[in-house]
Amino acid sequence: QGMIPNRFPEGMGDDEPDYNTVDATLWFFAALYRYLRYSGDFDLAREVWDSLKEVISWHRKGTRYGIRVTDDGLLRAGEDGVQLTWMDAKVGDWVVTPRQGKPVEINALWYNALRTMAWIGGRLGEDADAADYHALADGVARQFEDLFWNEDGGCLYDVVDDDGRADSSVRPNQILALSLPFPLFLPGNDRARRIFKTVDDQLFTPAGLRSLSSRDPAYRPHYGGPPLNRDGAYHQGTVWSWLLGPFITALVRLHGTDGRRRGRTILEGFESHLMQAGLGSISEIFDGDRPHSPRGCVAQAWSVGELLRAYCEDVLGHHPSGDVAGRPVE
C-alpha cells in the first residue's frame, strides 16, 4: 500500500512488519535523491520508477492509518491512539505528543518527494510525469506557507489538525522546511530567517535541538526515572543530537561562510562527548537543561549519521555540485 515498514519485529513472535509510520517512506525519497546525486545510478532509478509512482499514488488516494492527500494537496496522517511521526512516545493510552492531522515536517518531506519524482522523471525522459509532479509540488508550496506560517511566533506551526486548529508549540520539526534538498523557503526569504532565528533562540543547545521550547509550560528539562517520566519527557524538551544535521544545513544556507564556521564549532564540541557515554559514538538524547547530560542509547545511528553528513556536506562542502533548489516560495 505504498509504505515502507517502520520495523521488522524479529524474535518477538510476530514476523509481520510494522507499518506504523508516515515519515519512513518519505525519507526514502530524500535518501534516494542524495544517492542519485552522488552516484548517478539512474539504472536504479529506472528499476524503481514504477514502484515510486505507486507510492505517490497510494499517498494521494489514501493508505494505512488515515494517511492521504487532502483537497489542498497537503498530506494528513493519523488515527486515534496511533503515533505515526518520529515523535511517537505513548504510555498506555496516553499519547504524549498527539500530532494527528498535518504535521509540518511531513509536508516538507511530501513536497520533497514530489520534487524528487519530477527531477528523476526528467532525467528518465518521463517528461509528462515530471510535469505533473512539478505541478503537484507547486500546489503544495503555495498551500504550505498559507497553512503553517505563524506570524505571531515568527515561525511555523508544528501541526494543523483536521478541524484547522494550529498547534503553536515551538518544536524543531519546522527546520526541515529549510534544510531538505528542496527547501520551501529560499535563504533570502525573510520568513526563512525568522524561522531559523526562532529555532536558534528557543531550541538550540550545544548537544542538539530541544524537542520543545524551554518557554513552553509543558517543557520537561530532564529525562530520567520510571518509564512514565522518561516517555513524558522524550519529545517534550529532551535534546536530540540528530537535529543538528538539518540545523547546520539551514545555518550554512542562510549564513554562508559565517554559518560554516559556526557549524564547525558546533560539531567540534562533540569531541569530548566521544569519550563520555558510548566510546567513539554519539548518544541518542540529552537533557534539555544544562549540563545537557547524555541519556538514552549510548550510540545512535542517526545521531552519528546526521552529524557526519553535516560535517562533510555543509562544513567541508563535499557535496554534488549544482544542487537543485526546487521551486521554493519566494
Coordinates of C-alpha atoms in Angstrom, one line a residue:
Q1 CA 0.0 0.0 0.0
G2 CA 2.8 2.4 -0.8
M3 CA 4.6 2.3 2.5
I4 CA 8.0 1.3 3.9
P5 CA 7.9 -0.6 7.2
N6 CA 8.8 1.1 10.4
R7 CA 10.5 -2.0 11.7
F8 CA 10.7 -5.8 11.5
P9 CA 9.9 -7.2 14.9
E10 CA 12.1 -10.2 14.7
G11 CA 12.2 -12.5 17.7
M12 CA 9.0 -11.1 19.1
G13 CA 6.7 -13.8 18.0
D14 CA 5.4 -11.9 15.0
D15 CA 7.1 -11.9 11.6
E16 CA 4.8 -9.3 10.1
P17 CA 6.5 -5.9 9.6
D18 CA 5.1 -2.8 11.4
Y19 CA 4.0 0.0 9.1
N20 CA 3.0 2.5 11.8
T21 CA 5.0 5.4 10.4
V22 CA 4.2 8.2 8.0
D23 CA 7.7 9.5 7.6
A24 CA 9.9 6.5 6.7
T25 CA 8.5 6.2 3.2
L26 CA 9.0 10.0 2.6
W27 CA 12.6 9.9 4.0
F28 CA 13.3 7.2 1.4
F29 CA 12.8 9.8 -1.4
A30 CA 15.2 12.1 0.3
A31 CA 17.8 9.3 0.6
L32 CA 17.3 8.2 -3.0
Y33 CA 17.7 11.8 -4.2
R34 CA 21.0 12.1 -2.4
Y35 CA 22.2 8.7 -3.6
L36 CA 21.4 9.6 -7.2
R37 CA 23.1 12.9 -6.9
Y38 CA 26.3 11.3 -5.6
S39 CA 26.3 8.1 -7.8
G40 CA 24.5 9.0 -11.0
D41 CA 23.0 5.5 -10.8
F42 CA 19.9 6.1 -13.0
D43 CA 19.8 2.4 -13.8
L44 CA 18.5 2.0 -10.3
A45 CA 16.1 5.0 -10.8
R46 CA 14.7 3.3 -13.8
E47 CA 14.3 0.0 -11.9
V48 CA 12.3 1.5 -9.1
W49 CA 10.4 4.2 -11.1
D50 CA 7.1 2.3 -11.3
S51 CA 7.3 1.5 -7.6
L52 CA 7.9 5.1 -6.8
K53 CA 4.9 6.2 -8.8
E54 CA 2.8 3.7 -7.0
V55 CA 3.9 5.1 -3.6
I56 CA 2.9 8.6 -4.6
S57 CA -0.4 7.2 -6.0
W58 CA -1.2 5.4 -2.7
H59 CA -0.5 8.6 -0.7
R60 CA -2.7 10.6 -2.9
K61 CA -5.7 8.3 -2.7
G62 CA -5.1 7.1 0.8
T63 CA -3.3 4.3 2.6
R64 CA -3.0 2.9 6.2
Y65 CA -3.7 5.0 9.3
G66 CA -5.5 7.8 7.6
I67 CA -2.5 8.8 5.5
R68 CA -3.8 10.7 2.5
V69 CA -3.6 13.9 0.5
T70 CA -6.5 16.3 1.2
D71 CA -8.2 18.7 -1.2
D72 CA -5.5 21.4 -0.6
G73 CA -2.7 19.0 -1.8
L74 CA -1.2 18.6 1.6
L75 CA -0.7 15.3 3.4
R76 CA -2.6 14.4 6.6
A77 CA -2.0 11.4 8.7
G78 CA -3.1 9.7 11.9
E79 CA -5.8 7.8 13.8
D80 CA -6.8 8.0 17.4
G81 CA -4.3 6.2 19.6
V82 CA -1.7 5.8 16.8
Q83 CA 1.6 7.7 16.7
L84 CA 2.9 8.0 13.2
T85 CA 5.7 10.7 13.3
W86 CA 9.1 10.4 14.9
M87 CA 7.6 12.0 18.0
D88 CA 5.9 8.7 18.8
A89 CA 6.0 8.4 22.6
K90 CA 3.0 6.6 24.1
V91 CA 2.4 5.3 27.6
G92 CA -0.6 3.1 27.9
D93 CA -3.5 5.1 26.4
W94 CA -1.6 8.4 26.9
V95 CA -0.3 9.8 23.6
V96 CA 2.3 12.2 24.8
T97 CA 2.6 14.3 21.6
P98 CA -0.6 13.9 19.6
R99 CA 0.1 15.1 16.1
Q100 CA -2.9 13.8 14.1
G101 CA -3.6 16.0 11.1
K102 CA -0.9 17.8 9.0
P103 CA 2.5 17.8 10.7
V104 CA 4.8 20.4 9.3
E105 CA 7.8 18.2 8.7
I106 CA 5.7 15.5 7.0
N107 CA 4.5 18.1 4.5
A108 CA 8.0 19.3 3.9
L109 CA 9.0 15.7 3.2
W110 CA 6.0 15.3 1.0
Y111 CA 7.0 18.3 -1.0
N112 CA 10.5 16.9 -1.4
A113 CA 9.2 13.6 -2.5
L114 CA 7.2 15.3 -5.3
R115 CA 10.2 17.4 -6.4
T116 CA 12.3 14.3 -6.3
M117 CA 9.9 12.5 -8.6
A118 CA 9.9 15.4 -11.0
W119 CA 13.7 15.5 -11.0
I120 CA 14.0 11.8 -11.6
G121 CA 11.3 11.8 -14.2
G122 CA 13.0 14.5 -16.2
R123 CA 16.2 12.5 -16.3
L124 CA 14.5 9.3 -17.3
G125 CA 12.7 11.1 -20.2
E126 CA 9.3 10.7 -18.4
D127 CA 8.5 14.4 -19.2
A128 CA 4.7 14.2 -18.8
D129 CA 5.1 12.6 -15.3
A130 CA 7.8 15.1 -14.4
A131 CA 5.5 18.0 -15.3
D132 CA 2.6 16.5 -13.3
Y133 CA 4.8 16.1 -10.2
H134 CA 6.1 19.6 -10.5
A135 CA 2.6 20.9 -10.7
L136 CA 1.6 19.0 -7.6
A137 CA 4.7 20.3 -5.8
D138 CA 3.9 23.9 -6.8
G139 CA 0.5 23.5 -5.2
V140 CA 2.0 22.1 -2.0
A141 CA 4.4 25.0 -1.8
R142 CA 1.6 27.6 -2.1
Q143 CA -0.6 25.9 0.5
F144 CA 2.2 25.1 2.9
E145 CA 3.1 28.7 3.6
D146 CA -0.6 29.7 3.9
L147 CA -1.4 26.9 6.4
F148 CA 1.8 26.7 8.5
W149 CA 3.0 30.3 8.8
N150 CA 2.6 31.6 12.4
E151 CA 3.1 35.4 12.2
D152 CA 2.9 35.9 16.0
G153 CA 5.5 33.3 16.7
G154 CA 7.7 34.2 13.7
C155 CA 7.9 30.5 12.8
L156 CA 5.8 27.6 11.5
Y157 CA 3.0 25.8 13.3
D158 CA 4.0 22.3 14.3
V159 CA 0.8 20.6 13.2
V160 CA -2.6 21.7 12.0
D161 CA -5.4 19.3 12.9
D162 CA -8.3 18.2 10.7
D163 CA -10.5 20.9 12.1
G164 CA -8.0 23.6 11.1
R165 CA -6.7 24.1 14.7
A166 CA -3.0 25.0 14.6
D167 CA -0.5 23.9 17.3
S168 CA 1.8 26.8 18.1
S169 CA 4.2 24.8 20.1
V170 CA 7.7 25.7 19.1
R171 CA 9.3 22.4 18.0
P172 CA 12.3 21.6 15.8
N173 CA 10.3 19.8 13.1
Q174 CA 10.0 23.1 11.1
I175 CA 13.7 23.2 10.4
L176 CA 13.2 20.6 7.7
A177 CA 11.3 23.2 5.6
L178 CA 14.7 24.9 5.4
S179 CA 17.1 22.0 5.3
L180 CA 15.8 19.3 2.9
P181 CA 17.2 19.1 -0.6
F182 CA 14.2 21.1 -1.9
P183 CA 13.6 23.9 0.7
L184 CA 10.2 25.5 0.9
F185 CA 11.8 28.9 1.6
L186 CA 14.8 30.4 -0.2
P187 CA 17.7 31.5 2.0
G188 CA 17.0 35.2 1.2
N189 CA 13.4 34.9 2.3
D190 CA 12.6 36.9 5.4
R191 CA 10.4 34.1 6.8
A192 CA 13.3 31.7 6.4
R193 CA 15.4 33.9 8.5
R194 CA 12.7 34.3 11.1
I195 CA 12.0 30.5 11.3
F196 CA 15.7 29.9 11.8
K197 CA 16.1 32.6 14.5
T198 CA 13.2 31.2 16.5
V199 CA 14.7 27.7 16.3
D200 CA 18.1 29.1 17.2
D201 CA 16.8 31.2 20.1
Q202 CA 14.5 28.7 21.7
L203 CA 15.7 25.2 20.8
F204 CA 19.4 25.2 20.1
T205 CA 21.8 23.7 22.6
P206 CA 25.4 22.6 22.1
A207 CA 24.2 19.0 22.3
G208 CA 21.3 19.3 19.7
L209 CA 17.9 20.8 19.4
R210 CA 15.3 20.7 22.2
S211 CA 12.2 18.8 21.1
L212 CA 10.1 21.6 22.7
S213 CA 10.8 25.2 23.6
S214 CA 12.0 25.8 27.2
R215 CA 9.5 28.6 27.3
D216 CA 6.6 26.2 26.9
P217 CA 4.7 25.3 30.1
A218 CA 4.8 21.7 29.0
Y219 CA 8.6 21.7 28.8
R220 CA 10.3 18.8 30.6
P221 CA 14.0 19.6 31.2
H222 CA 15.2 16.2 32.4
Y223 CA 14.9 12.7 31.0
G224 CA 15.0 10.0 33.8
G225 CA 13.1 8.0 36.3
P226 CA 10.4 5.4 35.6
P227 CA 9.0 4.8 32.1
L228 CA 6.2 7.3 32.6
N229 CA 8.6 10.1 33.4
R230 CA 11.0 9.2 30.7
D231 CA 8.4 8.9 27.9
G232 CA 6.7 12.0 29.2
A233 CA 10.0 14.0 28.6
Y234 CA 11.1 12.1 25.4
H235 CA 9.7 14.7 23.0
Q236 CA 8.8 17.4 25.5
G237 CA 12.1 19.2 25.8
T238 CA 14.7 16.4 25.6
V239 CA 17.5 17.3 23.3
W240 CA 18.1 15.3 20.1
S241 CA 21.5 15.5 18.5
W242 CA 20.5 14.2 15.1
L243 CA 18.6 17.5 14.6
L244 CA 21.9 19.4 14.5
G245 CA 22.3 17.9 11.0
P246 CA 19.3 19.9 9.5
F247 CA 20.1 22.8 11.7
I248 CA 23.6 23.2 10.4
T249 CA 22.4 22.7 6.8
A250 CA 20.0 25.6 7.3
L251 CA 22.6 27.6 9.1
V252 CA 25.1 27.3 6.2
R253 CA 22.4 28.0 3.6
L254 CA 21.3 31.2 5.4
H255 CA 24.7 32.5 6.6
G256 CA 27.3 31.1 4.2
T257 CA 30.9 31.3 5.4
D258 CA 29.9 32.5 8.8
G259 CA 27.4 29.7 9.1
R260 CA 30.1 27.2 8.1
R261 CA 32.4 28.5 10.8
R262 CA 29.7 28.2 13.4
G263 CA 28.8 24.7 12.2
R264 CA 32.4 23.6 12.6
T265 CA 32.5 24.9 16.1
I266 CA 29.2 23.2 17.0
L267 CA 30.5 19.8 15.7
E268 CA 33.9 20.2 17.3
G269 CA 32.0 20.5 20.6
F270 CA 31.2 16.8 20.4
E271 CA 34.8 15.7 20.6
S272 CA 34.7 15.4 24.4
H273 CA 31.4 13.5 24.2
L274 CA 33.0 10.8 22.2
M275 CA 34.7 9.7 25.5
Q276 CA 31.7 10.3 27.7
A277 CA 29.0 7.7 27.1
G278 CA 29.3 5.2 24.2
L279 CA 33.1 5.4 23.4
G280 CA 33.6 6.8 20.0
S281 CA 29.9 7.4 19.3
I282 CA 27.1 9.9 20.0
S283 CA 24.2 9.4 22.3
E284 CA 20.6 9.3 21.3
I285 CA 19.4 12.2 23.5
F286 CA 20.5 14.7 26.2
D287 CA 18.8 16.6 29.0
G288 CA 17.1 19.8 27.9
D289 CA 18.8 21.9 30.6
R290 CA 22.5 22.3 31.3
P291 CA 24.8 20.4 31.6
H292 CA 22.8 18.5 28.9
S293 CA 23.8 15.1 30.3
P294 CA 23.6 12.3 27.8
R295 CA 20.6 9.9 28.0
G296 CA 19.0 7.1 26.1
C297 CA 21.1 4.9 23.8
V298 CA 24.8 5.4 24.2
A299 CA 25.3 5.1 20.4
Q300 CA 22.6 6.2 18.0
A301 CA 22.9 5.7 14.2
W302 CA 21.0 8.8 13.2
S303 CA 22.9 11.0 15.6
V304 CA 26.2 9.8 14.1
G305 CA 25.0 9.8 10.6
E306 CA 23.5 13.3 10.5
L307 CA 26.4 14.9 12.2
L308 CA 28.8 13.2 9.8
R309 CA 26.6 14.3 6.8
A310 CA 26.5 17.9 8.1
Y311 CA 30.3 18.0 8.6
C312 CA 31.0 16.5 5.1
E313 CA 28.4 18.4 3.1
D314 CA 27.9 21.7 4.9
V315 CA 31.2 22.4 6.8
L316 CA 33.6 20.8 4.3
G317 CA 31.5 21.5 1.3
H318 CA 31.8 17.9 -0.1
H319 CA 28.5 17.6 -2.0
P320 CA 27.5 17.2 -5.6
S321 CA 27.8 20.5 -7.5
G322 CA 24.7 22.3 -8.8
D323 CA 22.3 21.0 -6.1
V324 CA 18.7 21.6 -7.2
A325 CA 16.9 24.3 -5.2
G326 CA 13.5 23.3 -6.5
R327 CA 10.8 26.0 -6.8
P328 CA 10.6 27.3 -3.2
V329 CA 8.3 30.1 -2.2
E330 CA 9.9 33.5 -3.0

